[in-house]
Coordinates of C-alpha atoms in Angstrom, one line a residue:
X1 CA -45.0 188.4 133.0
X2 CA -46.6 185.3 131.4
X3 CA -49.0 183.3 133.7
X4 CA -46.9 180.2 133.0
X5 CA -43.4 181.6 133.3
X6 CA -42.3 183.5 136.4
X7 CA -39.3 185.4 135.6
X8 CA -38.8 188.7 137.4
X9 CA -40.6 190.0 140.4
X10 CA -41.8 193.7 141.1
X11 CA -38.3 194.6 142.3
X12 CA -36.8 193.3 139.0
X13 CA -34.7 190.4 140.6
X14 CA -35.3 186.8 139.7
X15 CA -38.4 185.6 141.2
X16 CA -38.5 182.4 143.2
X17 CA -41.1 180.8 145.4
X18 CA -39.2 181.8 148.5
X19 CA -39.1 185.3 147.6
X20 CA -42.8 185.2 146.8
X21 CA -43.9 183.6 150.0
X22 CA -44.4 180.0 148.6
X23 CA -43.3 176.6 150.0
X24 CA -43.7 173.0 149.1
X25 CA -46.4 171.4 151.1
X26 CA -46.4 167.9 152.6
X27 CA -47.9 165.1 150.5
X28 CA -50.3 164.3 153.3
X29 CA -51.9 167.8 153.0
X30 CA -55.2 168.1 150.9
X31 CA -54.9 167.6 147.2
X32 CA -56.9 169.0 144.3
X33 CA -55.8 166.0 142.3
X34 CA -53.0 163.8 140.9
X35 CA -51.2 163.8 137.6
X36 CA -50.3 160.3 136.0
X37 CA -49.1 159.3 132.5
X38 CA -50.3 156.5 130.3
X39 CA -47.5 153.9 130.0
X40 CA -46.5 152.9 126.5
X41 CA -42.7 153.0 126.2
X42 CA -41.5 149.6 124.9
X43 CA -38.2 149.8 126.8
X44 CA -40.0 150.2 130.1
X45 CA -43.1 148.3 129.9
X46 CA -42.9 144.8 128.3
X47 CA -45.4 143.1 126.1
X48 CA -47.1 146.2 124.8
X49 CA -47.6 147.5 128.4
X50 CA -50.8 145.6 128.8
X51 CA -50.2 144.6 132.5
X52 CA -48.7 148.0 133.3
X53 CA -51.7 149.8 131.8
X54 CA -54.1 147.7 133.9
X55 CA -52.1 148.4 137.1
X56 CA -52.0 152.1 136.3
X57 CA -55.8 152.0 136.0
X58 CA -56.1 150.3 139.3
X59 CA -53.9 152.8 141.0
X60 CA -55.7 155.8 139.2
X61 CA -59.2 154.4 140.3
X62 CA -58.0 154.0 143.9
X63 CA -56.7 157.6 144.0
X64 CA -59.9 158.9 142.2
X65 CA -62.2 157.8 145.1
X66 CA -60.9 161.0 146.9
X67 CA -59.3 163.3 144.3
X68 CA -59.3 164.0 140.6
X69 CA -56.8 162.2 138.4
X70 CA -55.4 163.8 135.2
X71 CA -54.0 161.1 132.8
X72 CA -51.5 162.4 130.3
X73 CA -51.4 160.6 126.9
X74 CA -50.1 161.3 123.4
X75 CA -52.8 163.0 121.2
X76 CA -53.2 159.9 119.1
X77 CA -53.7 157.8 122.3
X78 CA -56.3 159.8 123.9
X79 CA -59.4 158.2 122.7
X80 CA -57.9 154.7 123.4
X81 CA -57.1 155.8 126.9
X82 CA -60.5 157.1 127.5
X83 CA -61.9 153.9 126.2
X84 CA -59.7 152.0 128.5
X85 CA -60.8 154.1 131.5
X86 CA -64.5 153.5 130.7
X87 CA -63.8 149.7 130.2
X88 CA -62.0 149.4 133.5
X89 CA -64.7 151.3 135.3
X90 CA -67.6 149.1 133.9
X91 CA -65.6 146.0 134.7
X92 CA -64.8 147.1 138.2
X93 CA -68.4 148.3 138.9
X94 CA -69.8 145.0 137.5
X95 CA -67.6 142.8 139.5
X96 CA -67.7 145.2 142.7
X97 CA -63.9 144.6 142.6
X98 CA -63.3 146.7 145.8
X99 CA -66.8 146.1 147.4
X100 CA -67.4 149.8 147.8
X101 CA -70.4 150.5 150.1
X102 CA -73.2 152.6 148.6
X103 CA -72.2 155.7 150.3
X104 CA -68.8 155.6 148.8
X105 CA -70.0 155.0 145.1
X106 CA -69.9 158.3 143.0
X107 CA -70.0 160.5 146.1
X108 CA -67.5 160.8 148.8
X109 CA -67.9 160.3 152.5
X110 CA -66.8 163.3 154.5
X111 CA -64.2 161.2 156.3
X112 CA -60.7 162.8 156.0
X113 CA -61.6 165.1 153.2
X114 CA -61.5 168.9 153.5
X115 CA -64.7 170.8 153.0
X116 CA -63.8 171.8 149.4
X117 CA -63.5 168.1 148.5
X118 CA -66.6 166.7 150.3
X119 CA -69.7 165.5 148.6
X120 CA -70.1 164.6 145.0
X121 CA -67.1 163.7 142.9
X122 CA -65.3 165.6 141.7
X123 CA -65.2 168.6 144.1
X124 CA -64.8 171.3 141.3
X125 CA -66.5 172.9 138.3
X126 CA -66.2 169.9 136.0
X127 CA -68.6 167.8 138.2
X128 CA -71.6 166.6 136.4
X129 CA -75.0 167.9 137.3
X130 CA -76.4 166.5 140.6
X131 CA -79.2 164.8 138.7
X132 CA -76.6 162.6 137.1
X133 CA -75.2 161.5 140.5
X134 CA -76.3 157.9 141.6
X135 CA -76.8 159.1 145.2
X136 CA -78.1 162.7 144.8
X137 CA -80.0 162.2 141.5
X138 CA -83.6 161.2 141.1
X139 CA -83.0 158.4 138.7
X140 CA -81.5 155.7 140.9
X141 CA -81.4 153.3 137.9
X142 CA -78.6 155.4 136.2
X143 CA -75.2 153.8 135.9
X144 CA -72.6 154.7 138.4
X145 CA -70.8 158.0 137.7
X146 CA -67.2 157.2 137.1
X147 CA -64.5 158.8 139.3
X148 CA -62.9 161.9 137.9
X149 CA -60.1 160.7 135.5
X150 CA -59.6 163.2 132.8
X151 CA -57.3 162.3 129.8
X152 CA -55.1 165.2 128.8
X153 CA -53.4 165.2 125.3
X154 CA -49.9 165.8 126.4
X155 CA -47.1 163.6 125.0
X156 CA -44.2 162.4 127.0
X157 CA -41.2 160.1 126.5
X158 CA -42.2 157.7 129.4
X159 CA -44.7 157.5 132.3
X160 CA -42.8 158.9 135.4
X161 CA -45.2 161.7 136.4
X162 CA -43.4 162.3 139.7
X163 CA -40.3 163.3 137.9
X164 CA -41.4 165.1 134.8
X165 CA -44.5 166.7 136.2
X166 CA -44.4 170.1 138.0
X167 CA -43.5 170.3 141.8
X168 CA -46.2 172.4 143.3
X169 CA -45.8 175.2 145.9
X170 CA -48.4 177.0 148.0
X171 CA -48.7 180.3 149.9
X172 CA -50.7 181.2 153.0
X173 CA -53.4 182.6 150.9
X174 CA -54.0 179.2 149.3
X175 CA -52.5 179.9 145.8
X176 CA -50.9 177.2 144.1
X177 CA -48.0 177.4 141.5
X178 CA -45.8 174.9 139.7
X179 CA -42.1 174.6 139.4
X180 CA -40.8 173.4 136.0
X181 CA -37.3 171.7 136.6
X182 CA -35.0 170.6 133.8
X183 CA -35.4 166.9 133.4
X184 CA -32.6 164.9 131.7
X185 CA -33.6 161.2 132.1
X186 CA -31.8 160.9 135.4
X187 CA -28.3 161.8 134.3
X188 CA -28.2 163.0 130.8
X189 CA -25.2 162.0 128.7
X190 CA -23.4 160.9 131.9
X191 CA -25.7 158.1 133.0
X192 CA -29.1 158.8 131.8
X193 CA -31.6 156.1 131.1
X194 CA -32.5 156.9 127.6
X195 CA -31.1 159.2 124.8
X196 CA -34.0 161.4 124.1
X197 CA -36.1 163.1 126.8
X198 CA -37.3 166.4 125.2
X199 CA -41.0 165.5 125.6
X200 CA -40.6 164.7 129.2
X201 CA -38.7 167.9 129.9
X202 CA -41.6 169.9 128.3
X203 CA -44.3 168.0 130.4
X204 CA -44.3 170.2 133.6
X205 CA -44.9 173.4 131.7
X206 CA -47.7 171.6 129.6
X207 CA -49.4 170.3 132.6
X208 CA -49.4 173.7 134.4
X209 CA -50.8 175.3 131.2
X210 CA -53.5 172.6 131.0
X211 CA -54.5 173.1 134.5
X212 CA -54.2 176.9 134.6
X213 CA -51.3 176.9 137.0
X214 CA -48.7 179.7 137.1
X215 CA -45.3 178.3 136.8
X216 CA -41.8 179.1 137.9
X217 CA -39.1 178.4 135.3
X218 CA -36.4 176.4 137.0
X219 CA -35.0 174.9 133.6
X220 CA -31.5 176.0 134.7
X221 CA -31.4 173.4 137.5
X222 CA -31.8 169.6 136.9
X223 CA -34.1 167.9 139.3
X224 CA -36.8 165.2 139.5
X225 CA -39.8 165.1 141.8
X226 CA -38.7 161.7 143.2
X227 CA -35.6 163.2 144.5
X228 CA -37.2 165.7 147.2
X229 CA -39.7 165.0 149.9
X230 CA -41.1 167.8 152.0
X231 CA -42.8 167.9 155.5
X232 CA -44.6 171.1 154.5
X233 CA -43.0 173.0 157.5
X234 CA -39.7 173.9 155.9
X235 CA -37.9 170.6 155.9
X236 CA -36.8 168.7 152.8
X237 CA -35.3 165.2 152.5
X238 CA -32.8 164.5 149.8
X239 CA -30.0 161.9 149.0
X240 CA -26.3 162.9 148.3
X241 CA -25.9 160.1 145.7
X242 CA -28.7 161.5 143.5
X243 CA -28.4 165.4 143.9
X244 CA -24.7 165.3 143.9
X245 CA -24.3 162.8 140.9
X246 CA -22.2 164.0 137.9
X247 CA -25.2 163.8 135.4
X248 CA -27.2 166.5 137.0
X249 CA -25.7 169.8 138.2
X250 CA -21.9 169.0 138.1
X251 CA -20.8 172.7 138.1
X252 CA -22.7 173.4 141.3
X253 CA -21.3 172.8 144.8
X254 CA -23.3 171.1 147.5
X255 CA -24.1 174.5 149.2
X256 CA -25.3 176.0 145.8
X257 CA -27.5 173.0 145.3
X258 CA -29.0 173.5 148.7
X259 CA -29.5 177.2 148.3
X260 CA -31.4 176.4 145.0
X261 CA -33.6 173.9 146.6
X262 CA -34.4 176.4 149.5
X263 CA -35.3 179.2 146.9
X264 CA -37.6 177.0 144.7
X265 CA -39.1 174.9 147.5
X266 CA -39.5 177.6 150.1
X267 CA -37.4 175.4 152.5
X268 CA -35.5 176.3 155.6
X269 CA -33.6 173.1 156.0
X270 CA -32.4 170.4 153.7
X271 CA -31.6 167.0 155.4
X272 CA -29.0 165.1 153.2
X273 CA -29.4 161.4 153.4
X274 CA -26.1 159.6 152.1
X275 CA -27.8 156.8 150.3
X276 CA -31.0 155.4 148.9
X277 CA -32.2 151.8 147.8
X278 CA -29.5 149.7 146.5
X279 CA -29.3 149.7 142.6
X280 CA -31.9 152.4 142.3
X281 CA -31.2 153.5 138.8
X282 CA -32.2 157.0 139.6
X283 CA -29.0 157.5 141.5
X284 CA -31.1 156.6 144.6
X285 CA -34.1 158.9 144.8
X286 CA -35.1 159.8 148.3
X287 CA -38.8 158.7 147.7
X288 CA -37.7 155.0 147.7
X289 CA -35.9 155.1 151.0
X290 CA -37.4 157.8 153.3
X291 CA -40.6 159.8 153.5
X292 CA -42.5 162.1 155.8
X293 CA -45.7 160.7 157.3
X294 CA -46.3 163.8 159.2
X295 CA -44.1 166.6 160.4
X296 CA -41.4 165.2 162.7
X297 CA -41.9 161.6 161.6
X298 CA -40.5 159.5 158.7
X299 CA -40.5 156.0 157.4
X300 CA -37.2 154.5 156.4
X301 CA -36.7 151.6 154.2
X302 CA -35.1 148.9 156.4
X303 CA -33.7 145.4 156.6
X304 CA -32.3 143.5 159.6
X305 CA -30.3 141.2 157.3
X306 CA -26.7 142.5 157.4
X307 CA -25.7 140.4 154.4
X308 CA -28.1 142.4 152.2
X309 CA -26.4 145.3 150.4
X310 CA -29.3 147.5 151.5
X311 CA -28.4 147.1 155.3
X312 CA -25.4 149.4 155.1
X313 CA -27.4 152.0 153.0
X314 CA -30.3 152.1 155.4
X315 CA -28.1 152.2 158.4
X316 CA -26.1 155.1 156.9
X317 CA -29.4 157.1 156.5
X318 CA -30.7 156.0 160.0
X319 CA -27.6 157.5 161.6
X320 CA -28.2 160.8 160.0
X321 CA -31.9 160.8 160.9
X322 CA -31.2 160.1 164.5
X323 CA -28.9 163.1 164.9
X324 CA -30.9 165.5 162.7
X325 CA -33.8 167.9 163.7
X326 CA -36.2 169.5 161.3
X327 CA -36.7 173.1 160.4
X328 CA -38.8 173.5 163.6
X329 CA -36.1 172.0 165.9
X330 CA -37.9 168.7 166.4
X331 CA -36.0 165.5 166.6
X332 CA -37.3 163.0 164.0
X333 CA -39.2 159.9 164.8
X334 CA -38.1 157.1 162.5
X335 CA -40.4 154.3 161.7
X336 CA -38.6 151.4 160.1
X337 CA -40.5 149.9 157.0
X338 CA -39.1 146.6 155.9
X339 CA -38.0 146.1 152.3
X340 CA -39.3 142.8 150.5
X341 CA -37.8 139.8 152.3
X342 CA -36.9 138.3 148.9
X343 CA -35.2 140.5 146.3
X344 CA -37.4 141.5 143.4
X345 CA -35.6 140.6 140.1
X346 CA -36.4 140.8 136.4
X347 CA -37.1 137.3 134.9
X348 CA -36.2 136.0 131.6
X349 CA -39.8 136.0 130.6
X350 CA -40.2 139.8 131.4
X351 CA -36.9 140.6 129.7
X352 CA -38.2 138.9 126.5
X353 CA -41.1 141.5 126.4
X354 CA -39.0 144.6 126.3
X355 CA -38.0 146.5 123.0
X356 CA -35.0 148.8 123.8
X357 CA -34.0 151.7 121.6
X358 CA -30.4 152.9 121.0
X359 CA -29.0 154.7 123.9
X360 CA -31.5 153.2 126.3
X361 CA -30.5 151.4 129.5
X362 CA -31.0 147.7 129.0
X363 CA -32.2 145.5 131.7
X364 CA -30.7 141.9 132.3
X365 CA -32.4 138.9 133.6
X366 CA -31.9 138.5 137.2
X367 CA -31.2 142.2 137.7
X368 CA -32.4 143.3 141.2
X369 CA -35.0 146.1 141.2
X370 CA -35.3 148.9 143.7
X371 CA -38.5 147.5 145.3
X372 CA -39.5 149.5 148.4
X373 CA -42.8 149.9 150.3
X374 CA -41.8 153.5 151.0
X375 CA -42.7 154.3 147.3
X376 CA -46.5 154.8 148.2
X377 CA -48.9 157.5 147.3
X378 CA -51.0 159.4 149.9
X379 CA -54.3 160.6 148.4
X380 CA -57.0 162.6 150.2
X381 CA -58.6 159.4 151.6
X382 CA -56.1 156.7 151.2
X383 CA -52.6 155.4 151.1
X384 CA -52.0 153.4 147.9
X385 CA -49.3 150.9 149.0
X386 CA -47.1 148.7 146.5
X387 CA -47.1 144.9 147.0
X388 CA -44.8 142.4 145.5
X389 CA -46.1 139.0 146.3
X390 CA -43.6 138.9 149.3
X391 CA -44.0 137.8 152.8
X392 CA -43.3 141.4 154.0
X393 CA -46.3 142.8 152.0
X394 CA -48.8 142.4 154.9
X395 CA -46.3 143.8 157.4
X396 CA -45.9 146.8 155.2
X397 CA -49.7 147.3 155.1
X398 CA -49.9 147.0 158.8
X399 CA -47.1 149.4 159.6
X400 CA -48.5 152.1 157.2
X401 CA -52.0 151.5 158.5
X402 CA -50.8 152.4 161.9
X403 CA -49.0 155.6 160.7
X404 CA -52.1 156.7 158.8
X405 CA -55.1 155.7 161.0
X406 CA -57.3 158.4 159.3
X407 CA -56.9 156.9 155.8
X408 CA -57.8 153.7 154.1
X409 CA -54.9 151.6 153.1
X410 CA -55.1 150.2 149.6
X411 CA -52.6 147.6 148.7
X412 CA -51.9 147.1 145.0
X413 CA -49.8 144.4 143.2
X414 CA -47.2 146.6 141.6
X415 CA -44.8 144.2 140.0
X416 CA -46.0 145.5 136.6
X417 CA -44.8 149.0 137.7
X418 CA -41.6 148.0 139.3
X419 CA -40.3 146.1 136.2
X420 CA -40.4 149.6 134.6
X421 CA -37.9 150.9 137.2
X422 CA -40.0 152.7 139.7
X423 CA -43.2 152.3 141.7
X424 CA -46.6 153.9 142.9
X425 CA -45.1 157.2 144.1
X426 CA -43.0 157.4 140.9
X427 CA -45.9 157.4 138.5
X428 CA -48.0 159.9 140.5
X429 CA -47.6 163.7 141.2
X430 CA -50.0 165.4 143.5
X431 CA -51.5 168.9 142.8
X432 CA -52.3 170.5 146.1
X433 CA -55.8 171.9 146.9
X434 CA -56.1 175.7 146.5
X435 CA -56.6 178.5 144.2
X436 CA -54.9 178.3 140.8

């Protein structure tokens, strides 16, 4: 059995995480790090992706304050990306952009970080010697040690790490493994968003190999990381519009799809929400509409405006959540999180900066984007929350702050990401803390 390809178990039957005692943890559980991908695709990121790249760096550095970040890039882009990381770090340090207190520079405070992750960054073997640490070292005049952002030479078709990266599962002994789903650009020849996705489909296995992760081969099943959300205790959220779409697994029944999810996520119960965010081009991924904030509690994208197309979609999901229980039999507590008060739409100026290839989904000026504050990333020490320059931005930060009192809330202006079609959760994929 290859380390990166789980085929048959000791009894000779097809091995799955469930059979091997693995399950998908909650995103609020401790991480070893986070996978991201450097954005370059002209059909997703306008004007040479310059704004997108700066926003990706801002998000990466916010995450890297409490966990490692692996940034994927094409081999010919690696040195350029490394230089961009260094430049951003120096600019950020010189300008004290986030006004980080001395105890938070280079070394992590112990707050909300598991013992394995406390102390000097990063919490693993790649950490530079303590004498190079600006807090622990003898030479206090040394430049600040950058957060752990490692650039990996792995080429992809675009930058959606959530959907093309491995979904990780863990067992009670603390072992972590990856799951390599088939990726077909959110619908393949039926309604996929671009014509070629071969590199994206190879990314999960490549990441597992680079990190030394054993990997389950689930290439017979089309799925994206943004279409599933786990509470870490046997419950997984999905949407019917996505998982039952004609471009994914059309030969499988709903029951067969559910059973496959249970096998590969170690899940006991799948909660099917009917809809997601209106005009979400992923066929309405669940990570835009609903997410666990802890076992038994979820946030739901919401609007009180009955004239907004989102109202009916959110209400349909609310009705399901109100009558459902999780795998442990708990009634779910639903926290409503408003969508932006004003629809976020592509402008003529932004449209002029795209270069679309043949077979790629072409955006149109005035097109409403699937902007949602639910699309946040939970790092070991913070929650990175998208902002849109909207009147509901501050309210979203306030609500999420109440739901995560133990974490710092880091708002990031994310319009340069949403114009690509997704947001902060879509461009990140957590790797759980544990033994590889």
